[in-house]
Amino acid sequence: MIQRRNSFPVGTTVITAIVILGLIPMIIRYINGLGAVSNLSDGRAWGFWISFDLYCGVALAAGGFTLAGVVYIFNRKKYYPIIRPAILTAFLGYLLVILALLVDLGQPWYIWHAFINWNIYSPLFEVAMCVITYTVVLALEFSPIIFERFNWHVPLRIIRAIQIPLVI
Amino acid sequence: MSKAVLYDATKCIGCRACQIACKQWNELRCESATNWGTYENPPKLNASTFTKIRFFEVENDGKFHFVFTKVQCMHCEHPACVAACPVGALQKTESGAVVYDDNKCFGCRYCMVACPFGIPNFEWDSPLPWIRKCTFCADRQGGGLEPACVTTCPTGALKYGNRDELIVEARKRIADHPHEYYDHIYGEKEAGGTSWLYLSPVPFKQLNFPNIGSEPVTVNVERAMGAVLPVLAGVAAAMSGIYWVVQRRQKLSQKVDAEKKEGAQTK
């Protein structure tokens, strides 16, 4: 029997609605500036805004990242099946962080300045480096799934070889 | 030689010419303000107001004082904003000014959070906002001029010069008129020293000056950031170690299992 699935269940509809609602302030931000949508001020430059837009993504990602790391390091084969969802969640988490940054930063198209202008004494520089490295690592950890889908053996073998150092 | 400005609250008459001069030189737009019961306006520094005079009516030693203070970037000797900026858009120049580079900043606002005086401001109403703050007229200083506010001050309440000389002069003023001054130079030691120095007839606490210790704000940051790499290396080593041990243990137990199996077969 073919299982019939509603391609647009209630949950998805609600979430899509929230996403569309969220797009509206995003557009307003690019027209009228951050002050119009965030209620931040010179006295509260980060506020709740940062806690929600960035740290939710980081928190979401940290769980998956750490879990995958622990499973790989302790080499518990029993838990291998949960690695993929964990990595996917973490990867999406960091993509959310970067997406949020593109809204939050005053000059989003200068985000690459973090690559070229280094101030090693800045804690936030360290955070920027972490976000960059974690995203790359997660993308690489996630990539075998894509390679497998398209049967690309060479990159798959490379990833397998560097997997453990990568996790560390 | 590090330059500085000495602000003497006993000489300031609250005319706010410095505010206007600053707006003119930096080509900052005017703000619409409302009367909120004082001559002081606008209420706060913001992206188009780099300096302002604050008005205080305070009582000290049973005497009434109508005191003014000037607020702007303090241009710290060890600026927290410079240490905080992830892209190095804020720099401390040799002349003492803490300057900001539009071409590097990407608008993360970390400097605003880091500054102990709450000085850097953000263009909240712009779609592509920058950080804005007092530049110590670094452009004018480069051309051998004083900052615009100092040039315009009619009473000599602002004095521009070498920092060490100004500290000596401030001490002398306090020694010559001990009854007119509160015995403290704000900015000499605060936050590791600032390029703006203040004299006042009343304790600085009464003028809403933040009470900041003499340790530079950046010391802890540097300590913490210096530890990052060693800690990172340590964690990586520990994880590799654990992985190696776990691997080896599993191999050994597999060997043992295999031997047991072999043993069982031979029997």
Short mmCIF file of C-alpha atoms in Angstrom, two decimals:
data_model
loop_
_atom_site.label_atom_id
_atom_site.label_comp_id
_atom_site.label_asym_id
_atom_site.label_seq_id
_atom_site.Cartn_x
_atom_site.Cartn_y
_atom_site.Cartn_z
CA MET A 1 0.00 0.00 0.00
CA ILE A 2 1.32 3.39 -0.89
CA GLN A 3 1.43 5.56 2.12
CA ARG A 4 -0.18 8.87 1.37
CA ARG A 5 1.56 11.79 2.97
CA ASN A 6 0.27 15.27 3.19
CA SER A 7 3.08 17.27 1.66
CA PHE A 8 2.14 20.35 3.66
CA PRO A 9 1.12 19.31 7.19
CA VAL A 10 -0.02 21.80 9.82
CA GLY A 11 3.37 22.08 11.50
CA THR A 12 5.12 22.99 8.26
CA THR A 13 2.44 25.53 7.43
CA VAL A 14 2.85 27.25 10.80
CA ILE A 15 6.63 27.32 10.48
CA THR A 16 6.45 28.67 6.93
CA ALA A 17 4.09 31.39 8.13
CA ILE A 18 6.56 32.35 10.87
CA VAL A 19 9.41 32.44 8.35
CA ILE A 20 7.43 34.72 6.03
CA LEU A 21 6.50 36.97 8.98
CA GLY A 22 10.19 37.07 9.89
CA LEU A 23 11.14 38.18 6.39
CA ILE A 24 9.15 41.40 6.77
CA PRO A 25 11.33 42.97 9.53
CA MET A 26 14.37 41.72 7.62
CA ILE A 27 13.33 43.76 4.59
CA ILE A 28 12.51 46.77 6.77
CA ARG A 29 16.01 46.52 8.29
CA TYR A 30 17.58 46.90 4.85
CA ILE A 31 15.44 49.97 4.15
CA ASN A 32 15.18 51.85 7.44
CA GLY A 33 18.12 50.55 9.43
CA LEU A 34 18.54 48.37 12.47
CA GLY A 35 16.98 50.82 14.91
CA ALA A 36 13.61 50.51 13.20
CA VAL A 37 13.29 46.77 13.79
CA SER A 38 15.41 45.90 16.80
CA ASN A 39 14.69 48.56 19.45
CA LEU A 40 18.41 48.54 20.18
CA SER A 41 20.02 51.81 21.19
CA ASP A 42 23.46 53.25 21.80
CA GLY A 43 23.11 52.20 25.42
CA ARG A 44 22.13 48.62 24.54
CA ALA A 45 24.08 47.83 21.43
CA TRP A 46 23.59 44.06 21.51
CA GLY A 47 20.76 43.28 23.90
CA PHE A 48 18.30 40.42 23.53
CA TRP A 49 18.60 40.70 19.77
CA ILE A 50 22.01 39.02 19.74
CA SER A 51 20.98 36.39 22.28
CA PHE A 52 18.18 35.25 20.05
CA ASP A 53 19.49 35.64 16.54
CA LEU A 54 23.01 34.36 17.09
CA TYR A 55 23.17 32.30 20.21
CA CYS A 56 20.11 30.17 19.40
CA GLY A 57 21.92 29.06 16.26
CA VAL A 58 25.17 28.48 18.16
CA ALA A 59 23.39 26.56 20.92
CA LEU A 60 21.60 24.40 18.38
CA ALA A 61 24.87 23.71 16.62
CA ALA A 62 26.97 23.11 19.73
CA GLY A 63 24.88 20.12 20.79
CA GLY A 64 25.17 18.34 17.46
CA PHE A 65 28.81 19.25 17.00
CA THR A 66 29.85 18.01 20.44
CA LEU A 67 27.77 14.87 20.18
CA ALA A 68 29.30 13.95 16.82
CA GLY A 69 32.75 14.76 18.18
CA VAL A 70 32.32 12.55 21.24
CA VAL A 71 31.00 9.62 19.19
CA TYR A 72 33.93 9.83 16.76
CA ILE A 73 36.59 10.28 19.42
CA PHE A 74 35.38 7.46 21.63
CA ASN A 75 34.68 5.44 18.50
CA ARG A 76 31.35 4.12 19.68
CA LYS A 77 30.03 2.37 16.56
CA LYS A 78 26.71 1.82 18.30
CA TYR A 79 25.94 5.54 18.09
CA TYR A 80 26.99 6.09 14.46
CA PRO A 81 23.39 6.35 13.22
CA ILE A 82 22.77 9.51 15.26
CA ILE A 83 25.85 11.27 13.91
CA ARG A 84 24.24 12.30 10.64
CA PRO A 85 21.20 14.03 12.12
CA ALA A 86 23.52 15.62 14.70
CA ILE A 87 25.86 16.98 12.02
CA LEU A 88 22.95 18.17 9.92
CA THR A 89 21.42 20.03 12.88
CA ALA A 90 24.75 21.60 13.76
CA PHE A 91 25.42 22.60 10.16
CA LEU A 92 21.98 24.20 9.85
CA GLY A 93 22.60 25.91 13.20
CA TYR A 94 25.77 27.57 11.94
CA LEU A 95 24.16 28.48 8.64
CA LEU A 96 21.46 30.19 10.72
CA VAL A 97 24.16 32.08 12.63
CA ILE A 98 25.69 33.34 9.41
CA LEU A 99 22.29 34.25 8.01
CA ALA A 100 21.51 36.14 11.23
CA LEU A 101 24.88 37.91 10.99
CA LEU A 102 24.00 39.12 7.51
CA VAL A 103 20.98 40.86 9.02
CA ASP A 104 22.67 41.97 12.21
CA LEU A 105 25.95 43.41 10.97
CA GLY A 106 25.92 47.03 9.96
CA GLN A 107 27.84 46.26 6.78
CA PRO A 108 26.87 42.70 5.89
CA TRP A 109 28.72 42.65 2.59
CA TYR A 110 31.93 43.41 4.42
CA ILE A 111 31.62 40.23 6.48
CA TRP A 112 34.69 38.87 4.67
CA HIS A 113 36.75 41.60 6.35
CA ALA A 114 37.15 39.11 9.18
CA PHE A 115 39.38 37.08 6.83
CA ILE A 116 41.76 39.88 5.95
CA ASN A 117 41.74 42.35 8.84
CA TRP A 118 43.02 40.51 11.86
CA ASN A 119 43.09 41.81 15.38
CA ILE A 120 44.30 38.85 17.36
CA TYR A 121 43.58 40.58 20.67
CA SER A 122 39.87 40.75 20.01
CA PRO A 123 37.70 38.08 21.62
CA LEU A 124 35.21 38.63 18.84
CA PHE A 125 37.92 37.93 16.28
CA GLU A 126 38.34 34.56 17.94
CA VAL A 127 34.59 34.05 17.74
CA ALA A 128 34.65 34.97 14.06
CA MET A 129 37.45 32.46 13.44
CA CYS A 130 35.45 29.81 15.32
CA VAL A 131 32.33 30.45 13.28
CA ILE A 132 34.35 30.20 10.08
CA THR A 133 36.22 27.02 11.07
CA TYR A 134 33.17 25.30 12.54
CA THR A 135 31.13 26.02 9.46
CA VAL A 136 33.86 24.66 7.20
CA VAL A 137 34.36 21.58 9.38
CA LEU A 138 30.64 20.91 9.55
CA ALA A 139 30.32 21.36 5.81
CA LEU A 140 33.11 18.82 5.30
CA GLU A 141 31.63 16.43 7.83
CA PHE A 142 28.30 16.75 6.10
CA SER A 143 29.75 16.41 2.60
CA PRO A 144 30.05 12.56 2.53
CA ILE A 145 26.27 12.41 2.42
CA ILE A 146 26.25 14.46 -0.77
CA PHE A 147 29.22 12.60 -2.27
CA GLU A 148 27.51 9.27 -1.56
CA ARG A 149 24.36 10.45 -3.24
CA PHE A 150 26.28 11.24 -6.43
CA ASN A 151 28.75 8.37 -6.09
CA TRP A 152 31.84 10.56 -6.09
CA HIS A 153 34.37 8.16 -4.67
CA VAL A 154 37.52 10.23 -4.73
CA PRO A 155 36.34 13.11 -2.56
CA LEU A 156 34.58 10.58 -0.34
CA ARG A 157 37.85 8.75 0.27
CA ILE A 158 39.66 12.00 1.02
CA ILE A 159 37.03 13.01 3.54
CA ARG A 160 37.12 9.59 5.21
CA ALA A 161 40.88 9.87 5.55
CA ILE A 162 40.89 13.27 7.19
CA GLN A 163 37.72 12.73 9.19
CA ILE A 164 39.27 12.12 12.60
CA PRO A 165 41.79 15.00 12.53
CA LEU A 166 38.92 17.12 11.23
CA VAL A 167 36.72 16.24 14.18
CA ILE A 168 39.50 17.07 16.58
CA MET B 1 54.49 62.51 22.13
CA SER B 2 50.96 61.77 23.22
CA LYS B 3 48.65 64.76 23.04
CA ALA B 4 45.86 65.49 25.47
CA VAL B 5 43.20 68.02 26.40
CA LEU B 6 42.65 69.34 29.89
CA TYR B 7 39.07 70.31 30.69
CA ASP B 8 38.69 72.61 33.66
CA ALA B 9 35.10 72.63 34.95
CA THR B 10 35.74 75.74 37.06
CA LYS B 11 36.43 77.72 33.87
CA CYS B 12 33.64 76.34 31.70
CA ILE B 13 30.61 78.63 31.36
CA GLY B 14 28.40 76.10 29.60
CA CYS B 15 28.10 78.07 26.34
CA ARG B 16 28.27 74.86 24.28
CA ALA B 17 30.32 76.52 21.54
CA CYS B 18 32.42 73.33 21.51
CA GLN B 19 29.31 71.37 20.62
CA ILE B 20 28.65 73.65 17.65
CA ALA B 21 32.28 73.73 16.53
CA CYS B 22 32.35 69.94 16.59
CA LYS B 23 29.21 69.74 14.47
CA GLN B 24 30.62 72.23 11.99
CA TRP B 25 34.03 70.65 11.62
CA ASN B 26 32.71 67.11 11.33
CA GLU B 27 29.76 68.17 9.17
CA LEU B 28 27.24 66.48 11.43
CA ARG B 29 23.56 67.02 10.93
CA CYS B 30 21.40 68.90 13.41
CA GLU B 31 18.93 67.14 15.60
CA SER B 32 15.48 68.25 16.56
CA ALA B 33 15.43 68.43 20.33
CA THR B 34 12.76 69.18 22.91
CA ASN B 35 12.99 71.28 26.04
CA TRP B 36 13.33 68.80 28.84
CA GLY B 37 13.83 71.28 31.67
CA THR B 38 17.49 72.15 31.16
CA TYR B 39 19.74 74.01 28.74
CA GLU B 40 21.41 70.67 28.11
CA ASN B 41 20.63 69.20 24.73
CA PRO B 42 20.55 66.72 23.04
CA PRO B 43 19.98 64.33 25.94
CA LYS B 44 22.66 61.87 24.85
CA LEU B 45 25.63 61.56 22.57
CA ASN B 46 24.72 59.85 19.33
CA ALA B 47 25.99 59.21 15.84
CA SER B 48 25.64 62.90 14.92
CA THR B 49 26.69 64.41 18.25
CA PHE B 50 30.28 63.60 19.20
CA THR B 51 30.47 65.94 22.17
CA LYS B 52 28.10 67.76 24.47
CA ILE B 53 28.14 69.75 27.67
CA ARG B 54 26.32 68.30 30.64
CA PHE B 55 24.78 70.52 33.30
CA PHE B 56 24.75 69.60 36.97
CA GLU B 57 23.31 71.34 40.00
CA VAL B 58 25.00 69.73 42.98
CA GLU B 59 25.69 70.43 46.62
CA ASN B 60 29.15 69.90 48.03
CA ASP B 61 30.37 70.89 51.52
CA GLY B 62 27.14 72.83 52.10
CA LYS B 63 27.70 74.94 49.00
CA PHE B 64 25.66 74.97 45.83
CA HIS B 65 27.53 74.35 42.58
CA PHE B 66 26.32 74.79 39.03
CA VAL B 67 28.88 72.61 37.26
CA PHE B 68 29.36 71.67 33.64
CA THR B 69 31.24 68.77 32.19
CA LYS B 70 32.11 67.95 28.64
CA VAL B 71 31.57 64.43 27.37
CA GLN B 72 33.19 62.94 24.30
CA CYS B 73 35.48 60.01 23.57
CA MET B 74 38.16 59.89 26.28
CA HIS B 75 40.80 58.53 23.86
CA CYS B 76 42.15 56.04 26.38
CA GLU B 77 45.83 55.17 26.50
CA HIS B 78 44.79 51.50 26.42
CA PRO B 79 41.48 51.61 24.60
CA ALA B 80 39.06 48.76 25.16
CA CYS B 81 37.39 49.40 21.81
CA VAL B 82 40.68 48.90 19.95
CA ALA B 83 41.27 45.60 21.72
CA ALA B 84 37.71 44.51 21.09
CA CYS B 85 37.37 45.33 17.40
CA PRO B 86 37.66 42.02 15.52
CA VAL B 87 38.81 43.67 12.29
CA GLY B 88 41.07 46.35 13.74
CA ALA B 89 38.94 49.22 12.45
CA LEU B 90 39.71 51.22 15.59
CA GLN B 91 43.32 52.21 16.14
CA LYS B 92 45.20 54.26 18.69
CA THR B 93 47.43 56.73 16.87
CA GLU B 94 50.72 58.03 18.16
CA SER B 95 49.28 61.46 18.78
CA GLY B 96 46.80 59.93 21.20
CA ALA B 97 43.66 59.87 19.08
CA VAL B 98 41.60 56.70 18.82
CA VAL B 99 40.50 56.70 15.19
CA TYR B 100 38.02 54.65 13.28
CA ASP B 101 38.34 53.26 9.76
CA ASP B 102 35.17 52.97 7.69
CA ASN B 103 36.96 50.72 5.23
CA LYS B 104 37.51 47.97 7.79
CA CYS B 105 34.45 48.08 10.06
CA PHE B 106 31.68 45.58 9.37
CA GLY B 107 29.28 46.90 11.96
CA CYS B 108 29.36 44.29 14.73
CA ARG B 109 29.03 46.96 17.49
CA TYR B 110 31.41 45.13 19.84
CA CYS B 111 33.27 48.40 20.53
CA MET B 112 30.06 49.87 21.92
CA VAL B 113 29.75 46.99 24.35
CA ALA B 114 33.43 47.15 25.28
CA CYS B 115 33.82 50.89 25.95
CA PRO B 116 33.75 51.66 29.70
CA PHE B 117 32.47 55.17 28.96
CA GLY B 118 29.78 54.10 26.48
CA ILE B 119 31.12 56.37 23.74
CA PRO B 120 30.98 54.69 20.31
CA ASN B 121 27.57 55.25 18.76
CA PHE B 122 25.83 53.57 15.88
CA GLU B 123 23.78 54.97 13.03
CA TRP B 124 20.64 53.12 13.99
CA ASP B 125 18.45 54.70 11.34
CA SER B 126 20.69 53.95 8.36
CA PRO B 127 20.44 50.82 6.22
CA LEU B 128 24.25 50.74 6.05
CA PRO B 129 25.26 52.03 9.44
CA TRP B 130 28.74 52.91 10.67
CA ILE B 131 30.10 53.54 14.14
CA ARG B 132 30.51 57.23 14.93
CA LYS B 133 32.44 58.90 17.69
CA CYS B 134 34.76 61.80 18.50
CA THR B 135 37.92 61.57 16.38
CA PHE B 136 40.01 63.90 18.59
CA CYS B 137 40.09 65.89 15.32
CA ALA B 138 42.90 63.62 14.17
CA ASP B 139 42.66 65.29 10.75
CA ARG B 140 43.21 68.74 12.26
CA GLN B 141 45.98 67.49 14.53
CA GLY B 142 47.72 66.02 11.51
CA GLY B 143 47.74 69.51 10.02
CA GLY B 144 49.16 71.03 13.20
CA LEU B 145 45.86 72.40 14.50
CA GLU B 146 44.10 71.95 17.82
CA PRO B 147 40.83 70.03 17.98
CA ALA B 148 37.92 72.22 16.86
CA CYS B 149 36.33 72.35 20.32
CA VAL B 150 39.56 73.58 21.91
CA THR B 151 40.06 76.29 19.29
CA THR B 152 36.57 77.60 19.78
CA CYS B 153 36.43 77.56 23.60
CA PRO B 154 36.14 81.21 24.70
CA THR B 155 37.20 80.84 28.34
CA GLY B 156 40.22 78.57 28.13
CA ALA B 157 38.36 75.77 29.88
CA LEU B 158 39.83 73.47 27.25
CA LYS B 159 43.58 73.31 26.90
CA TYR B 160 45.41 71.23 24.34
CA GLY B 161 48.99 70.08 24.79
CA ASN B 162 51.33 67.26 25.68
CA ARG B 163 49.79 64.90 28.15
CA ASP B 164 52.59 64.93 30.75
CA GLU B 165 52.80 68.72 30.69
CA LEU B 166 49.06 69.05 31.12
CA ILE B 167 49.10 66.72 34.12
CA VAL B 168 51.80 68.86 35.69
CA GLU B 169 49.76 71.97 35.01
CA ALA B 170 46.60 70.39 36.44
CA ARG B 171 48.48 69.51 39.64
CA LYS B 172 49.72 73.07 39.84
CA ARG B 173 46.21 74.47 39.45
CA ILE B 174 44.97 72.24 42.27
CA ALA B 175 47.94 73.23 44.48
CA ASP B 176 47.46 76.95 43.79
CA HIS B 177 43.72 76.93 44.49
CA PRO B 178 43.05 74.00 46.79
CA HIS B 179 39.63 75.34 47.77
CA GLU B 180 38.37 75.66 44.23
CA TYR B 181 39.24 72.17 43.06
CA TYR B 182 38.43 68.68 44.15
CA ASP B 183 41.81 67.05 44.58
CA HIS B 184 41.74 64.59 41.68
CA ILE B 185 42.60 64.63 37.99
CA TYR B 186 40.06 62.43 36.30
CA GLY B 187 41.68 60.62 33.39
CA GLU B 188 45.21 60.61 34.78
CA LYS B 189 44.87 57.03 35.96
CA GLU B 190 41.31 55.99 35.07
CA ALA B 191 41.27 52.93 32.82
CA GLY B 192 45.05 53.12 32.55
CA GLY B 193 44.98 56.82 31.68
CA THR B 194 43.05 58.77 29.06
CA SER B 195 43.94 61.57 26.68
CA TRP B 196 41.20 63.74 28.14
CA LEU B 197 41.88 65.07 31.61
CA TYR B 198 39.31 66.67 33.89
CA LEU B 199 39.42 69.08 36.80
CA SER B 200 36.29 69.78 38.81
CA PRO B 201 35.20 71.72 41.91
CA VAL B 202 33.15 68.77 43.17
CA PRO B 203 33.81 65.02 43.42
CA PHE B 204 33.55 63.39 40.01
CA LYS B 205 31.02 60.91 41.35
CA GLN B 206 28.53 63.78 41.61
CA LEU B 207 29.05 64.54 37.93
CA ASN B 208 28.12 61.01 36.84
CA PHE B 209 31.69 60.13 35.88
CA PRO B 210 32.01 56.35 35.91
CA ASN B 211 34.14 55.13 38.79
CA ILE B 212 36.80 53.15 36.93
CA GLY B 213 39.90 51.57 38.43
CA SER B 214 43.38 52.41 37.26
CA GLU B 215 43.98 49.04 35.59
CA PRO B 216 43.63 49.24 31.81
CA VAL B 217 40.45 47.52 30.68
CA THR B 218 42.45 45.62 28.09
CA VAL B 219 44.67 43.67 30.52
CA ASN B 220 42.24 40.82 31.14
CA VAL B 221 41.42 40.57 27.45
CA GLU B 222 45.06 40.15 26.51
CA ARG B 223 45.54 37.57 29.23
CA ALA B 224 42.52 35.58 28.06
CA MET B 225 43.35 35.83 24.38
CA GLY B 226 46.95 34.78 25.01
CA ALA B 227 45.61 31.60 26.59
CA VAL B 228 43.43 30.65 23.62
CA LEU B 229 46.08 28.97 21.47
CA PRO B 230 47.73 26.91 24.25
CA VAL B 231 44.30 25.79 25.48
CA LEU B 232 43.30 24.89 21.92
CA ALA B 233 46.48 22.85 21.46
CA GLY B 234 45.92 21.18 24.83
CA VAL B 235 42.36 20.18 24.00
CA ALA B 236 43.40 18.87 20.58
CA ALA B 237 46.20 16.82 22.18
CA ALA B 238 43.85 15.43 24.85
CA MET B 239 41.28 14.45 22.23
CA SER B 240 43.90 12.77 20.03
CA GLY B 241 45.17 10.91 23.09
CA ILE B 242 41.73 9.67 24.02
CA TYR B 243 41.11 8.59 20.44
CA TRP B 244 44.40 6.69 20.32
CA VAL B 245 43.72 4.92 23.63
CA VAL B 246 40.18 3.99 22.62
CA GLN B 247 41.36 2.72 19.24
CA ARG B 248 44.10 0.63 20.82
CA ARG B 249 41.82 -0.80 23.45
CA GLN B 250 39.30 -1.84 20.82
CA LYS B 251 42.03 -3.44 18.70
CA LEU B 252 43.39 -5.33 21.69
CA SER B 253 39.97 -6.56 22.72
CA GLN B 254 39.33 -7.66 19.13
CA LYS B 255 42.61 -9.57 19.15
CA VAL B 256 41.67 -11.19 22.46
CA ASP B 257 38.26 -12.07 21.05
CA ALA B 258 39.88 -13.52 17.93
CA GLU B 259 42.35 -15.55 20.01
CA LYS B 260 39.52 -16.86 22.16
CA LYS B 261 37.66 -17.91 19.03
CA GLU B 262 40.75 -19.61 17.67
CA GLY B 263 41.27 -21.31 21.00
CA ALA B 264 37.70 -22.57 20.96
CA GLN B 265 38.09 -23.91 17.41
CA THR B 266 41.32 -25.77 18.11
CA LYS B 267 39.72 -27.41 21.10
#
